[in-house]
PDB file of C-alpha atoms in Angstrom:
ATOM      1  CA  MET N   1      -0.010  -0.045  -0.011  1.00  0.00           C
ATOM      2  CA  SER N   2       1.450   3.338  -1.021  1.00  0.00           C
ATOM      3  CA  ILE N   3       0.662   6.397   1.000  1.00  0.00           C
ATOM      4  CA  GLU N   4       2.283   9.725   0.075  1.00  0.00           C
ATOM      5  CA  ILE N   5       2.100  12.715   2.414  1.00  0.00           C
ATOM      6  CA  ALA N   6       2.922  16.353   1.655  1.00  0.00           C
ATOM      7  CA  ASN N   7       2.841  18.981   4.387  1.00  0.00           C
ATOM      8  CA  GLU N   8       2.277  22.383   2.762  1.00  0.00           C
ATOM      9  CA  SER N   9       0.498  23.799   5.838  1.00  0.00           C
ATOM     10  CA  GLY N  10       3.427  25.316   7.673  1.00  0.00           C
ATOM     11  CA  VAL N  11       2.309  23.463  10.842  1.00  0.00           C
ATOM     12  CA  ASP N  12       4.746  20.951  12.256  1.00  0.00           C
ATOM     13  CA  VAL N  13       2.951  17.681  12.636  1.00  0.00           C
ATOM     14  CA  ASP N  14       3.948  13.965  13.013  1.00  0.00           C
ATOM     15  CA  GLU N  15       3.460  13.020   9.392  1.00  0.00           C
ATOM     16  CA  ALA N  16       4.522   9.435   9.935  1.00  0.00           C
ATOM     17  CA  SER N  17       1.712   9.114  12.492  1.00  0.00           C
ATOM     18  CA  ILE N  18      -0.809  10.452  10.075  1.00  0.00           C
ATOM     19  CA  VAL N  19       0.320   7.944   7.520  1.00  0.00           C
ATOM     20  CA  SER N  20       0.017   5.197  10.171  1.00  0.00           C
ATOM     21  CA  ALA N  21      -3.577   6.229  10.896  1.00  0.00           C
ATOM     22  CA  ALA N  22      -4.423   6.090   7.169  1.00  0.00           C
ATOM     23  CA  ARG N  23      -2.726   2.689   6.740  1.00  0.00           C
ATOM     24  CA  PHE N  24      -4.527   1.312   9.760  1.00  0.00           C
ATOM     25  CA  ALA N  25      -7.893   2.513   8.473  1.00  0.00           C
ATOM     26  CA  LEU N  26      -7.219   1.045   5.041  1.00  0.00           C
ATOM     27  CA  ASP N  27      -6.137  -2.222   6.526  1.00  0.00           C
ATOM     28  CA  ARG N  28      -9.219  -2.361   8.742  1.00  0.00           C
ATOM     29  CA  MET N  29     -11.406  -1.739   5.718  1.00  0.00           C
ATOM     30  CA  ASP N  30      -9.669  -4.565   3.795  1.00  0.00           C
ATOM     31  CA  VAL N  31      -8.451  -2.250   1.118  1.00  0.00           C
ATOM     32  CA  SER N  32      -6.248  -3.831  -1.602  1.00  0.00           C
ATOM     33  CA  PRO N  33      -2.526  -3.720  -0.824  1.00  0.00           C
ATOM     34  CA  LEU N  34      -2.091  -2.260  -4.269  1.00  0.00           C
ATOM     35  CA  ALA N  35      -4.005   0.831  -3.291  1.00  0.00           C
ATOM     36  CA  GLU N  36      -2.404   4.257  -3.512  1.00  0.00           C
ATOM     37  CA  LEU N  37      -3.425   7.217  -1.419  1.00  0.00           C
ATOM     38  CA  SER N  38      -2.225  10.844  -1.121  1.00  0.00           C
ATOM     39  CA  VAL N  39      -2.576  13.001   1.969  1.00  0.00           C
ATOM     40  CA  VAL N  40      -1.953  16.709   1.691  1.00  0.00           C
ATOM     41  CA  LEU N  41      -1.882  19.180   4.592  1.00  0.00           C
ATOM     42  CA  VAL N  42      -2.701  22.719   3.497  1.00  0.00           C
ATOM     43  CA  THR N  43      -3.101  26.290   4.837  1.00  0.00           C
ATOM     44  CA  LEU N  44      -6.446  27.876   5.698  1.00  0.00           C
ATOM     45  CA  ASP N  45      -6.367  29.896   2.522  1.00  0.00           C
ATOM     46  CA  VAL N  46      -5.847  26.867   0.295  1.00  0.00           C
ATOM     47  CA  MET N  47      -8.520  24.866   2.143  1.00  0.00           C
ATOM     48  CA  GLU N  48     -11.014  27.745   1.837  1.00  0.00           C
ATOM     49  CA  ASP N  49     -10.315  27.937  -1.912  1.00  0.00           C
ATOM     50  CA  LEU N  50     -10.931  24.180  -2.283  1.00  0.00           C
ATOM     51  CA  HIS N  51     -14.079  24.268  -0.130  1.00  0.00           C
ATOM     52  CA  VAL N  52     -15.595  27.099  -2.182  1.00  0.00           C
ATOM     53  CA  ARG N  53     -14.523  25.667  -5.453  1.00  0.00           C
ATOM     54  CA  TRP N  54     -15.550  22.015  -4.947  1.00  0.00           C
ATOM     55  CA  MET N  55     -18.334  22.191  -2.353  1.00  0.00           C
ATOM     56  CA  ASP N  56     -19.682  25.712  -3.012  1.00  0.00           C
ATOM     57  CA  LEU N  57     -19.465  26.379   0.678  1.00  0.00           C
ATOM     58  CA  PRO N  58     -17.894  29.481   2.291  1.00  0.00           C
ATOM     59  CA  GLY N  59     -14.813  29.400   4.442  1.00  0.00           C
ATOM     60  CA  PRO N  60     -12.268  26.708   5.160  1.00  0.00           C
ATOM     61  CA  THR N  61     -13.008  23.257   6.579  1.00  0.00           C
ATOM     62  CA  ASP N  62     -11.106  20.562   8.352  1.00  0.00           C
ATOM     63  CA  VAL N  63     -10.930  17.679   5.754  1.00  0.00           C
ATOM     64  CA  MET N  64     -11.885  17.083   2.136  1.00  0.00           C
ATOM     65  CA  ALA N  65     -11.628  13.844   0.221  1.00  0.00           C
ATOM     66  CA  PHE N  66     -11.235  13.616  -3.543  1.00  0.00           C
ATOM     67  CA  PRO N  67     -11.713  10.118  -4.931  1.00  0.00           C
ATOM     68  CA  MET N  68      -9.832   9.438  -8.126  1.00  0.00           C
ATOM     69  CA  ASP N  69     -12.782   7.914  -9.941  1.00  0.00           C
ATOM     70  CA  GLU N  70     -16.571   8.259  -9.551  1.00  0.00           C
ATOM     71  CA  LEU N  71     -17.796   5.406  -7.460  1.00  0.00           C
ATOM     72  CA  GLU N  72     -20.105   2.945  -9.101  1.00  0.00           C
ATOM     73  CA  PRO N  73     -22.984   1.850  -6.799  1.00  0.00           C
ATOM     74  CA  GLY N  74     -21.943  -1.254  -4.891  1.00  0.00           C
ATOM     75  CA  ARG N  75     -18.314  -1.085  -6.040  1.00  0.00           C
ATOM     76  CA  ARG N  76     -15.418   0.270  -3.996  1.00  0.00           C
ATOM     77  CA  PRO N  77     -12.568   2.096  -5.698  1.00  0.00           C
ATOM     78  CA  ASP N  78     -10.136  -0.475  -4.459  1.00  0.00           C
ATOM     79  CA  ALA N  79     -11.865  -3.426  -6.138  1.00  0.00           C
ATOM     80  CA  VAL N  80      -9.450  -5.999  -7.528  1.00  0.00           C
ATOM     81  CA  GLU N  81      -8.121  -4.808 -10.874  1.00  0.00           C
ATOM     82  CA  SER N  82      -5.009  -5.571 -12.886  1.00  0.00           C
ATOM     83  CA  SER N  83      -3.377  -2.270 -11.850  1.00  0.00           C
ATOM     84  CA  PRO N  84      -2.902  -0.443  -8.556  1.00  0.00           C
ATOM     85  CA  ALA N  85      -6.053   1.252  -7.232  1.00  0.00           C
ATOM     86  CA  LEU N  86      -5.736   5.014  -7.039  1.00  0.00           C
ATOM     87  CA  LEU N  87      -8.011   5.832  -4.158  1.00  0.00           C
ATOM     88  CA  GLY N  88      -7.574   9.600  -4.313  1.00  0.00           C
ATOM     89  CA  ASP N  89      -6.484  12.505  -2.069  1.00  0.00           C
ATOM     90  CA  ILE N  90      -7.304  13.449   1.467  1.00  0.00           C
ATOM     91  CA  VAL N  91      -6.728  17.107   2.182  1.00  0.00           C
ATOM     92  CA  LEU N  92      -6.312  18.185   5.811  1.00  0.00           C
ATOM     93  CA  CYS N  93      -6.141  21.647   7.271  1.00  0.00           C
ATOM     94  CA  PRO N  94      -4.161  21.486  10.572  1.00  0.00           C
ATOM     95  CA  GLU N  95      -4.753  25.139  11.385  1.00  0.00           C
ATOM     96  CA  PHE N  96      -8.530  24.686  11.188  1.00  0.00           C
ATOM     97  CA  ALA N  97      -8.279  21.350  13.098  1.00  0.00           C
ATOM     98  CA  MET N  98      -6.446  23.086  15.987  1.00  0.00           C
ATOM     99  CA  GLY N  99      -9.625  24.773  17.108  1.00  0.00           C
ATOM    100  CA  GLN N 100     -11.632  21.550  16.884  1.00  0.00           C
ATOM    101  CA  ALA N 101      -8.976  19.666  18.872  1.00  0.00           C
ATOM    102  CA  HIS N 102      -9.043  22.322  21.576  1.00  0.00           C
ATOM    103  CA  LYS N 103     -12.833  22.267  21.718  1.00  0.00           C
ATOM    104  CA  ALA N 104     -12.842  18.401  21.903  1.00  0.00           C
ATOM    105  CA  GLY N 105     -10.101  18.478  24.576  1.00  0.00           C
ATOM    106  CA  HIS N 106      -7.583  16.420  22.775  1.00  0.00           C
ATOM    107  CA  SER N 107      -4.339  16.990  20.841  1.00  0.00           C
ATOM    108  CA  LEU N 108      -3.960  18.266  17.262  1.00  0.00           C
ATOM    109  CA  LEU N 109      -2.452  14.910  16.305  1.00  0.00           C
ATOM    110  CA  ASP N 110      -5.555  13.118  17.703  1.00  0.00           C
ATOM    111  CA  GLU N 111      -7.800  15.398  15.644  1.00  0.00           C
ATOM    112  CA  LEU N 112      -5.673  14.817  12.537  1.00  0.00           C
ATOM    113  CA  HIS N 113      -5.977  11.030  13.068  1.00  0.00           C
ATOM    114  CA  LEU N 114      -9.739  11.362  13.313  1.00  0.00           C
ATOM    115  CA  LEU N 115      -9.885  13.519  10.108  1.00  0.00           C
ATOM    116  CA  THR N 116      -7.611  11.064   8.302  1.00  0.00           C
ATOM    117  CA  VAL N 117      -9.856   8.119   9.076  1.00  0.00           C
ATOM    118  CA  HIS N 118     -12.852  10.227   8.141  1.00  0.00           C
ATOM    119  CA  GLY N 119     -11.203  11.072   4.762  1.00  0.00           C
ATOM    120  CA  VAL N 120     -10.408   7.411   4.139  1.00  0.00           C
ATOM    121  CA  LEU N 121     -14.029   6.393   4.674  1.00  0.00           C
ATOM    122  CA  HIS N 122     -15.170   9.176   2.261  1.00  0.00           C
ATOM    123  CA  LEU N 123     -12.774   7.814  -0.337  1.00  0.00           C
ATOM    124  CA  LEU N 124     -14.319   4.389   0.090  1.00  0.00           C
ATOM    125  CA  GLY N 125     -17.814   5.715  -0.571  1.00  0.00           C
ATOM    126  CA  TYR N 126     -19.073   6.401   2.911  1.00  0.00           C
ATOM    127  CA  ASP N 127     -21.041   9.603   3.520  1.00  0.00           C
ATOM    128  CA  HIS N 128     -22.949  11.247   6.332  1.00  0.00           C
ATOM    129  CA  ALA N 129     -25.569  13.293   4.501  1.00  0.00           C
ATOM    130  CA  GLU N 130     -28.490  11.186   5.789  1.00  0.00           C
ATOM    131  CA  PRO N 131     -29.001  10.158   9.434  1.00  0.00           C
ATOM    132  CA  GLU N 132     -28.612   6.426   8.678  1.00  0.00           C
ATOM    133  CA  GLU N 133     -25.433   7.010   6.678  1.00  0.00           C
ATOM    134  CA  GLU N 134     -24.085   9.233   9.426  1.00  0.00           C
ATOM    135  CA  ARG N 135     -24.669   6.523  12.052  1.00  0.00           C
ATOM    136  CA  GLU N 136     -22.897   3.975   9.920  1.00  0.00           C
ATOM    137  CA  MET N 137     -19.964   6.150   8.940  1.00  0.00           C
ATOM    138  CA  PHE N 138     -19.331   7.617  12.378  1.00  0.00           C
ATOM    139  CA  GLY N 139     -19.760   4.251  14.012  1.00  0.00           C
ATOM    140  CA  LEU N 140     -17.146   2.806  11.711  1.00  0.00           C
ATOM    141  CA  GLN N 141     -14.887   5.837  12.254  1.00  0.00           C
ATOM    142  CA  ASN N 142     -15.134   5.572  16.078  1.00  0.00           C
ATOM    143  CA  ARG N 143     -14.437   1.827  15.924  1.00  0.00           C
ATOM    144  CA  ILE N 144     -11.355   2.294  13.716  1.00  0.00           C
ATOM    145  CA  LEU N 145     -10.078   5.158  15.824  1.00  0.00           C
ATOM    146  CA  GLY N 146     -10.606   3.221  19.043  1.00  0.00           C
ATOM    147  CA  GLU N 147      -8.614   0.205  17.669  1.00  0.00           C
ATOM    148  CA  PHE N 148      -5.909   2.519  16.324  1.00  0.00           C
ATOM    149  CA  ARG N 149      -5.509   4.215  19.716  1.00  0.00           C
ATOM    150  CA  ASP N 150      -5.493   0.805  21.494  1.00  0.00           C
ATOM    151  CA  THR N 151      -2.772  -0.379  19.094  1.00  0.00           C
ATOM    152  CA  LEU N 152      -0.704   2.786  19.707  1.00  0.00           C
ATOM    153  CA  ALA N 153      -1.106   2.429  23.500  1.00  0.00           C
ATOM    154  CA  ALA N 154      -0.004  -1.237  23.387  1.00  0.00           C
ATOM    155  CA  ALA N 155       3.038  -0.332  21.260  1.00  0.00           C
ATOM    156  CA  ARG N 156       4.029   2.516  23.670  1.00  0.00           C
ATOM    157  CA  LYS N 157       3.669   0.091  26.635  1.00  0.00           C
ATOM    158  CA  LYS N 158       5.825  -2.524  24.864  1.00  0.00           C
ATOM    159  CA  ASP N 159       8.528   0.057  24.056  1.00  0.00           C
ATOM    160  CA  ALA N 160       8.492   1.344  27.665  1.00  0.00           C
ATOM    161  CA  GLN N 161       8.863  -2.219  28.952  1.00  0.00           C
ATOM    162  CA  ARG N 162      11.674  -2.923  26.523  1.00  0.00           C
ATOM    163  CA  SER N 163      13.459   0.344  27.618  1.00  0.00           C
ATOM    164  CA  ASN N 164      13.087  -0.625  31.290  1.00  0.00           C
ATOM    165  CA  ASP N 165      14.334  -4.211  30.563  1.00  0.00           C
ATOM    166  CA  ASP N 166      17.398  -2.759  28.704  1.00  0.00           C
ATOM    167  CA  ARG N 167      18.138  -0.380  31.550  1.00  0.00           C
ATOM    168  CA  LEU N 168      17.956  -3.181  34.159  1.00  0.00           C
ATOM    169  CA  LEU N 169      20.057  -5.559  32.044  1.00  0.00           C
ATOM    170  CA  GLY N 170      22.633  -2.835  31.584  1.00  0.00           C
ATOM    171  CA  ALA N 171      22.747  -2.080  35.346  1.00  0.00           C
ATOM    172  CA  ALA N 172      23.239  -5.790  36.043  1.00  0.00           C
ATOM    173  CA  GLY N 173      25.998  -5.946  33.433  1.00  0.00           C
ATOM    174  CA  LEU N 174      23.868  -8.330  31.272  1.00  0.00           C
ATOM    175  CA  ASP N 175      23.267  -6.041  28.268  1.00  0.00           C
ATOM    176  CA  GLY N 176      25.345  -8.262  26.030  1.00  0.00           C
ATOM    177  CA  ARG N 177      28.378  -5.988  25.637  1.00  0.00           C
ATOM    178  CA  SER N 178      31.788  -7.333  26.287  1.00  0.00           C
ATOM    179  CA  GLU N 179      33.921  -5.507  28.949  1.00  0.00           C
ATOM    180  CA  SER N 180      36.130  -4.213  26.143  1.00  0.00           C
ATOM    181  CA  GLU N 181      33.278  -2.437  24.359  1.00  0.00           C
ATOM    182  CA  PRO N 182      32.524   1.213  25.363  1.00  0.00           C
ATOM    183  CA  SER N 183      29.255   1.793  27.115  1.00  0.00           C
TER     184      SER N 183
END
């Protein structure tokens, strides 16, 4: 699975973590490993221009998704084909997302993870225009985000344990270095 990210927003964010959230969502949605995705982080001005031009709505927004091809009813854009599936582009606006993160009481990165998963679901044909669609999409989004956060927490716990183990082994002289090696 190929995921490209370009940060043109001027806001310093953990790009690798955003790619991880996108990859996690695509994996959970059983998207073809041949799929290709682009994530672009933009300024408020660029997002406002896109929002007006493509949605005919005023002002900037947090996330927009641009599928590569029109979806056919009942067919996902990552359906098995002979060539890699070009899912499309997710455009995020970190500056806009900062306000939402603050209001929600979590970090900007948490908000960008949420928006990334939201964008992935849009690329896969999910929408929230109708109440039933909204329940389905947001339920899926919350499940994927919960699993992603649990996976991150487990990885952090494992890393912390490994670090503690290494420190204890080093203190006991059991870190595997010979006495002639510098510490």
